[in-house]
Short mmCIF file of C-alpha atoms in Angstrom, two decimals:
data_model
loop_
_atom_site.label_atom_id
_atom_site.label_comp_id
_atom_site.label_asym_id
_atom_site.label_seq_id
_atom_site.Cartn_x
_atom_site.Cartn_y
_atom_site.Cartn_z
CA MET T 1 17.53 10.02 -16.88
CA ALA T 2 18.91 7.54 -14.41
CA GLY T 3 17.52 7.65 -10.88
CA ASP T 4 21.03 8.25 -9.27
CA THR T 5 21.53 11.47 -11.33
CA LEU T 6 18.41 13.12 -9.74
CA PRO T 7 18.52 14.81 -6.32
CA PRO T 8 17.15 12.62 -3.61
CA LEU T 9 13.56 12.81 -2.47
CA ARG T 10 13.59 14.27 1.07
CA VAL T 11 11.78 12.08 3.65
CA GLY T 12 10.13 12.87 6.93
CA LEU T 13 9.64 9.65 9.11
CA VAL T 14 6.32 9.16 10.79
CA GLY T 15 7.68 7.19 13.75
CA CYS T 16 11.44 6.22 14.31
CA GLY T 17 11.63 2.72 15.61
CA ARG T 18 13.63 -0.09 14.03
CA ILE T 19 12.39 0.55 10.52
CA GLY T 20 12.97 4.29 10.88
CA LEU T 21 16.57 3.80 11.96
CA HIS T 22 17.12 1.38 9.12
CA LEU T 23 15.78 3.99 6.59
CA ILE T 24 18.09 6.62 8.10
CA GLU T 25 21.13 4.44 7.92
CA ARG T 26 20.40 3.32 4.41
CA SER T 27 19.70 6.72 2.94
CA ALA T 28 22.98 7.97 4.56
CA VAL T 29 24.95 5.98 2.09
CA GLY T 30 23.10 7.39 -0.95
CA GLY T 31 20.15 6.34 -3.05
CA PRO T 32 16.90 8.03 -4.23
CA PHE T 33 15.73 9.05 -0.72
CA GLN T 34 17.36 11.02 2.06
CA VAL T 35 15.79 11.23 5.64
CA VAL T 36 15.94 14.82 6.84
CA ALA T 37 13.37 14.75 9.71
CA ALA T 38 11.41 12.49 11.98
CA SER T 39 8.46 12.52 14.23
CA GLU T 40 8.59 10.35 17.25
CA GLU T 41 6.91 10.47 20.69
CA LEU T 42 10.00 9.29 22.43
CA ASP T 43 13.23 11.26 22.50
CA VAL T 44 15.43 9.66 19.91
CA SER T 45 17.53 12.70 19.21
CA ARG T 46 20.81 11.14 20.15
CA LEU T 47 20.20 8.39 17.68
CA ILE T 48 19.29 10.40 14.65
CA ALA T 49 21.36 13.61 15.20
CA PRO T 50 24.58 12.15 13.95
CA PHE T 51 22.87 11.63 10.60
CA GLY T 52 21.68 15.13 10.36
CA VAL T 53 18.07 14.24 10.98
CA ARG T 54 15.98 16.66 13.11
CA LEU T 55 13.26 15.57 15.51
CA MET T 56 9.91 17.39 15.16
CA SER T 57 6.16 17.15 15.81
CA LEU T 58 3.86 15.35 13.31
CA PRO T 59 1.97 18.70 12.46
CA GLU T 60 5.42 20.43 11.94
CA LEU T 61 6.55 17.55 9.78
CA ALA T 62 3.39 17.53 7.63
CA GLN T 63 3.88 21.43 7.03
CA SER T 64 7.65 21.29 6.43
CA THR T 65 8.58 22.72 3.01
CA ASP T 66 11.82 20.62 2.83
CA VAL T 67 9.98 17.33 3.06
CA ASP T 68 8.90 15.65 -0.17
CA VAL T 69 7.68 12.33 1.21
CA LEU T 70 6.24 11.16 4.49
CA TRP T 71 7.14 7.60 5.35
CA GLY T 72 5.10 5.81 8.03
CA THR T 73 7.12 3.25 9.89
CA SER T 74 4.31 1.90 12.24
CA TYR T 75 1.95 -1.11 11.62
CA TRP T 76 -0.35 -0.06 14.41
CA ASP T 77 -1.21 3.41 13.23
CA PHE T 78 -2.20 4.85 9.97
CA PRO T 79 -1.47 8.59 10.20
CA PHE T 80 -3.80 10.15 7.64
CA ASP T 81 -6.32 11.12 10.24
CA ARG T 82 -3.76 13.10 12.13
CA LEU T 83 -2.07 14.76 9.10
CA PRO T 84 -3.22 18.27 8.09
CA LEU T 85 -4.34 18.21 4.46
CA GLU T 86 -3.87 21.90 3.88
CA THR T 87 -0.25 21.97 3.08
CA ASN T 88 1.57 24.51 0.89
CA HIS T 89 3.25 21.88 -1.22
CA VAL T 90 2.74 18.30 -2.48
CA GLN T 91 3.72 15.52 -0.15
CA HIS T 92 3.46 11.74 -0.71
CA LEU T 93 3.03 9.07 1.89
CA ILE T 94 4.86 5.69 1.87
CA VAL T 95 3.82 2.85 4.14
CA GLU T 96 4.19 -0.94 4.42
CA THR T 97 0.95 -2.98 4.38
CA PRO T 98 -1.15 -1.44 7.13
CA PHE T 99 -2.53 -4.22 9.35
CA THR T 100 -5.17 -2.22 11.06
CA LEU T 101 -7.17 -0.84 8.15
CA SER T 102 -10.62 -2.10 7.14
CA PRO T 103 -11.30 -2.49 3.41
CA PRO T 104 -13.45 0.83 3.33
CA ALA T 105 -10.75 2.67 5.31
CA ALA T 106 -8.00 1.41 2.84
CA GLU T 107 -10.05 2.78 -0.15
CA GLN T 108 -10.60 6.07 1.64
CA ALA T 109 -6.90 6.21 2.41
CA PHE T 110 -6.05 6.15 -1.29
CA ALA T 111 -8.73 8.77 -1.97
CA ASP T 112 -7.42 11.05 0.81
CA ALA T 113 -3.87 10.70 -0.44
CA SER T 114 -4.87 12.08 -3.86
CA ARG T 115 -5.59 15.36 -2.25
CA ARG T 116 -2.09 15.81 -1.09
CA GLY T 117 0.12 13.54 -3.34
CA ARG T 118 0.15 9.83 -3.51
CA LEU T 119 -0.11 6.88 -1.21
CA LEU T 120 2.46 4.14 -1.98
CA ILE T 121 2.99 0.76 -0.46
CA HIS T 122 6.61 -0.44 0.24
CA HIS T 123 7.02 -4.13 -0.63
CA PRO T 124 10.57 -5.23 0.55
CA TRP T 125 9.66 -8.88 0.01
CA ARG T 126 9.05 -8.48 -3.83
CA ALA T 127 12.87 -8.42 -4.40
CA ASP T 128 13.05 -11.96 -3.03
CA LEU T 129 14.62 -14.28 -5.68
CA ASP T 130 12.20 -17.25 -5.05
CA PHE T 131 9.23 -14.93 -5.49
CA ARG T 132 10.42 -13.56 -8.79
CA GLN T 133 11.16 -17.01 -10.11
CA ALA T 134 7.71 -18.13 -9.05
CA LEU T 135 6.25 -15.01 -10.71
CA ALA T 136 8.12 -15.80 -14.01
CA VAL T 137 6.38 -19.35 -13.92
CA ALA T 138 3.00 -18.03 -12.99
CA ARG T 139 3.18 -15.60 -16.05
CA ASP T 140 4.12 -18.46 -18.40
CA GLU T 141 1.02 -19.21 -20.48
CA LYS T 142 2.29 -22.83 -21.03
CA LEU T 143 1.60 -23.50 -17.30
CA GLY T 144 -2.05 -23.07 -17.80
CA ALA T 145 -4.32 -22.00 -15.02
CA ILE T 146 -2.81 -22.13 -11.50
CA ARG T 147 -4.81 -24.61 -9.42
CA ALA T 148 -2.96 -24.49 -6.10
CA VAL T 149 -0.36 -22.31 -4.26
CA LYS T 150 1.47 -23.02 -0.97
CA PHE T 151 3.84 -21.10 1.24
CA VAL T 152 5.31 -22.27 4.56
CA LEU T 153 7.48 -20.30 6.88
CA TRP T 154 8.34 -21.86 10.25
CA SER T 155 11.12 -20.41 12.49
CA TYR T 156 11.91 -19.99 16.18
CA ALA T 157 11.49 -16.51 17.66
CA ARG T 158 10.22 -17.32 21.26
CA PRO T 159 12.32 -18.20 24.43
CA PRO T 160 11.39 -21.68 25.73
CA ARG T 161 8.72 -21.98 28.34
CA GLY T 162 10.19 -21.34 31.77
CA ALA T 163 13.21 -19.45 30.31
CA THR T 164 15.06 -17.62 33.06
CA ARG T 165 16.91 -15.24 30.78
CA CYS T 166 15.00 -13.09 28.38
CA VAL T 167 15.74 -9.51 27.44
CA GLU T 168 12.55 -7.40 27.03
CA PRO T 169 12.53 -5.51 23.76
CA ALA T 170 12.57 -1.72 23.83
CA VAL T 171 9.24 -0.19 24.38
CA TRP T 172 9.26 1.63 21.08
CA ASP T 173 10.45 -1.35 19.10
CA GLU T 174 7.19 -2.87 18.03
CA LEU T 175 8.68 -5.24 15.47
CA ALA T 176 10.43 -7.08 18.31
CA GLN T 177 7.01 -8.25 19.27
CA PRO T 178 6.32 -11.80 17.84
CA GLY T 179 2.73 -10.94 16.88
CA ALA T 180 3.87 -8.01 14.74
CA THR T 181 6.51 -10.10 13.08
CA LYS T 182 4.15 -12.96 12.33
CA LEU T 183 1.60 -10.60 10.87
CA ARG T 184 4.21 -8.75 8.85
CA PHE T 185 5.33 -12.06 7.20
CA VAL T 186 1.72 -12.91 6.46
CA ALA T 187 0.91 -9.54 4.94
CA HIS T 188 3.83 -9.59 2.62
CA ALA T 189 3.14 -13.19 1.61
CA LEU T 190 -0.38 -12.10 0.85
CA ASP T 191 0.89 -9.28 -1.38
CA GLN T 192 3.05 -11.80 -3.29
CA LEU T 193 0.10 -14.24 -3.53
CA VAL T 194 -2.38 -11.81 -5.18
CA LEU T 195 0.36 -11.04 -7.84
CA LEU T 196 0.98 -14.76 -8.48
CA VAL T 197 -2.65 -15.67 -8.83
CA LEU T 198 -4.09 -12.59 -10.63
CA SER T 199 -7.65 -13.49 -9.52
CA ARG T 200 -10.01 -12.00 -7.00
CA PRO T 201 -9.98 -13.62 -3.50
CA ILE T 202 -13.52 -14.73 -2.62
CA ARG T 203 -13.10 -16.68 0.64
CA VAL T 204 -10.65 -16.88 3.41
CA PHE T 205 -10.36 -19.34 6.48
CA ALA T 206 -7.82 -18.58 9.31
CA VAL T 207 -6.50 -20.75 12.06
CA GLY T 208 -4.30 -19.31 14.72
CA ASP T 209 -3.29 -19.80 18.31
CA ARG T 210 -6.01 -19.60 20.82
CA VAL T 211 -4.93 -17.44 23.74
CA ALA T 212 -6.57 -16.25 26.92
CA ASP T 213 -6.73 -12.58 25.54
CA GLY T 214 -9.05 -13.71 22.69
CA ASN T 215 -8.50 -14.48 18.99
CA ASP T 216 -7.02 -11.79 16.91
CA LEU T 217 -4.36 -11.44 14.18
CA PHE T 218 -1.73 -10.29 16.64
CA ALA T 219 -2.28 -13.00 19.21
CA GLY T 220 -0.08 -16.05 19.42
CA ASP T 221 2.85 -17.28 17.37
CA SER T 222 1.09 -18.91 14.37
CA LEU T 223 -1.33 -17.98 11.71
CA ALA T 224 -2.52 -20.26 8.77
CA LEU T 225 -4.79 -18.92 5.98
CA HIS T 226 -6.69 -20.90 3.28
CA VAL T 227 -7.69 -18.62 0.46
CA LEU T 228 -10.01 -19.43 -2.33
CA PHE T 229 -9.88 -17.32 -5.60
CA GLU T 230 -12.53 -16.65 -8.10
CA SER T 231 -10.53 -18.56 -10.69
CA GLY T 232 -10.85 -21.77 -8.51
CA CYS T 233 -7.22 -21.58 -7.34
CA GLU T 234 -6.73 -22.66 -3.68
CA ALA T 235 -3.92 -21.16 -1.66
CA GLU T 236 -2.34 -21.85 1.71
CA ILE T 237 -0.03 -19.64 3.77
CA ASP T 238 1.31 -21.06 7.02
CA VAL T 239 3.55 -18.87 9.28
CA ARG T 240 4.75 -20.10 12.70
CA LEU T 241 7.33 -18.46 14.98
CA ASP T 242 7.50 -21.11 17.75
CA SER T 243 8.98 -23.96 15.68
CA PRO T 244 12.33 -25.30 16.69
CA VAL T 245 12.41 -26.99 13.32
CA PRO T 246 12.99 -24.35 10.57
CA VAL T 247 11.03 -24.80 7.37
CA GLN T 248 11.09 -22.30 4.61
CA SER T 249 9.31 -23.90 1.64
CA GLY T 250 9.28 -20.86 -0.59
CA TRP T 251 6.52 -20.67 -3.09
CA MET T 252 5.09 -23.76 -4.55
CA LEU T 253 2.74 -23.55 -7.52
CA THR T 254 0.72 -26.31 -9.41
CA GLY T 255 -0.92 -25.59 -12.65
CA GLU T 256 -2.71 -27.40 -15.40
CA ARG T 257 0.53 -28.13 -17.32
CA GLY T 258 3.21 -27.80 -14.66
CA GLY T 259 4.39 -25.93 -11.62
CA TYR T 260 7.19 -24.40 -9.69
CA ALA T 261 9.28 -25.13 -6.50
CA LYS T 262 12.67 -24.09 -5.24
CA GLY T 263 13.86 -22.30 -8.30
CA ARG T 264 12.79 -24.84 -10.85
CA GLN T 265 9.93 -25.11 -13.24
CA HIS T 266 8.29 -28.47 -13.71
CA THR T 267 6.68 -29.00 -17.09
CA LEU T 268 4.17 -31.78 -18.07
CA THR T 269 4.52 -33.22 -21.54
CA ASP T 270 1.67 -34.60 -23.76
CA GLU T 271 3.29 -38.10 -22.93
CA GLY T 272 2.77 -37.55 -19.13
CA GLU T 273 6.36 -37.03 -18.37
CA VAL T 274 7.60 -34.21 -16.12
CA PHE T 275 10.71 -32.24 -16.93
CA ASP T 276 12.22 -29.63 -14.67
CA SER T 277 14.47 -26.63 -15.57
CA PRO T 278 16.00 -23.73 -13.79
CA VAL T 279 13.85 -20.49 -13.88
CA THR T 280 14.97 -17.02 -14.94
CA PRO T 281 13.48 -14.45 -12.48
CA ALA T 282 10.71 -12.15 -13.60
CA GLY T 283 11.25 -8.41 -14.02
CA ASN T 284 14.22 -6.22 -14.75
CA PRO T 285 17.22 -6.34 -12.43
CA GLU T 286 16.60 -2.65 -11.40
CA ASP T 287 13.07 -3.51 -10.35
CA THR T 288 14.53 -5.66 -7.46
CA ASP T 289 15.58 -2.34 -5.77
CA GLN T 290 12.28 -1.28 -4.02
CA PHE T 291 13.61 2.21 -3.23
CA GLU T 292 14.43 2.94 -6.84
CA TRP T 293 11.00 1.54 -7.72
CA LEU T 294 9.24 3.75 -5.21
CA ALA T 295 11.09 6.86 -6.39
CA ARG T 296 10.18 6.11 -10.08
CA GLN T 297 6.54 5.69 -8.95
CA ILE T 298 6.58 9.04 -7.18
CA ARG T 299 8.34 10.95 -10.00
CA SER T 300 6.07 9.44 -12.67
CA GLY T 301 3.19 11.36 -11.14
CA VAL T 302 0.74 8.66 -12.40
CA PRO T 303 -1.23 6.64 -9.91
CA ASP T 304 -0.94 2.86 -10.31
CA ALA T 305 -4.45 1.28 -10.32
CA THR T 306 -2.93 -2.16 -10.15
CA GLU T 307 -0.88 -1.41 -7.02
CA GLU T 308 -3.79 0.19 -5.27
CA ALA T 309 -6.05 -2.87 -6.08
CA CYS T 310 -3.36 -5.22 -4.77
CA ALA T 311 -2.97 -3.34 -1.51
CA CYS T 312 -6.73 -3.30 -1.10
CA PHE T 313 -7.00 -7.08 -1.76
CA VAL T 314 -4.36 -7.59 1.06
CA VAL T 315 -6.33 -5.55 3.48
CA THR T 316 -9.45 -7.36 2.55
CA LEU T 317 -7.80 -10.72 3.18
CA LEU T 318 -6.45 -9.59 6.45
CA ASP T 319 -9.84 -8.29 7.53
CA GLY T 320 -11.47 -11.46 6.50
CA ALA T 321 -8.92 -13.53 8.32
CA GLN T 322 -9.60 -11.56 11.55
CA ARG T 323 -13.30 -12.24 11.22
CA SER T 324 -12.62 -15.92 10.54
CA LEU T 325 -10.52 -16.21 13.66
CA VAL T 326 -13.38 -14.86 15.75
CA THR T 327 -16.10 -17.03 14.22
CA ASN T 328 -13.88 -20.10 13.45
CA GLN T 329 -15.69 -20.21 10.13
CA PRO T 330 -14.63 -19.42 6.44
CA VAL T 331 -15.53 -15.87 5.59
CA ILE T 332 -16.93 -14.86 2.15
CA LEU T 333 -15.20 -11.65 0.88
CA SER T 334 -17.33 -9.01 -0.71
#
């Protein structure tokens, strides 16, 4: 049965900042999810009431019988430790890659989720055309083993030094903070990376801005990671938000018999020549809609071990990157 013939899954938002408002507006025009309630410390009633969304406390939200799915919208907080597990119906939890979890905490989060429903990770970047083209090439056996991967994203998101006009972001709008934006880009790039390489990451070295407050993932405007995989593949991710020169390289792959860049596959012949050709994106067209994909995952009732492992790899890499920033040394991942 097609997803659009089923009643929408009823969503309760844990937090209602920019992401929460986006989810409310998106669900208002149809789709597999419908936001019916939200929990937010600040009073956002006037923003959500026109959409028929009610404001309530987190315990009330977790116990609400007309909520099928809890959707966490914050990167700073993972709400499992504040959610009552004893509910009178099954609830699932959707989050984007949580920045603040350690590897043991991520594994525990999946285990805790199984007591009340399922924990799913929202991956909005997976619908990106460049990534799906790169994934198609990475899955091509004719390419051979992937030896190197690179991704560069430079943009400008900061006012110049000494700027006299700068509007401060709303207090509750955490995504307006450059540190959160930078780390969100890196986290989603890492999610794509572990799908492209399909090998266990074993070492990470991180370089970022050194600021007076100390070295951490949220500080400064830049973060570059060098990741070594068990297969021998080396990967680089370079995100910078203070560059007046915009650079978006997309994914670049080099394998034993070819590679990928900017929508084209480069193939090495036995004679040593290189031919390039356009790439058909990987996956079915319906898989590009993350909301439909999430709804199918929930309705299947079957946990996806590959997805859980991918999420744990991302958390492990972020945790290793944090330790690398502090020590200024490569970190071996367990």
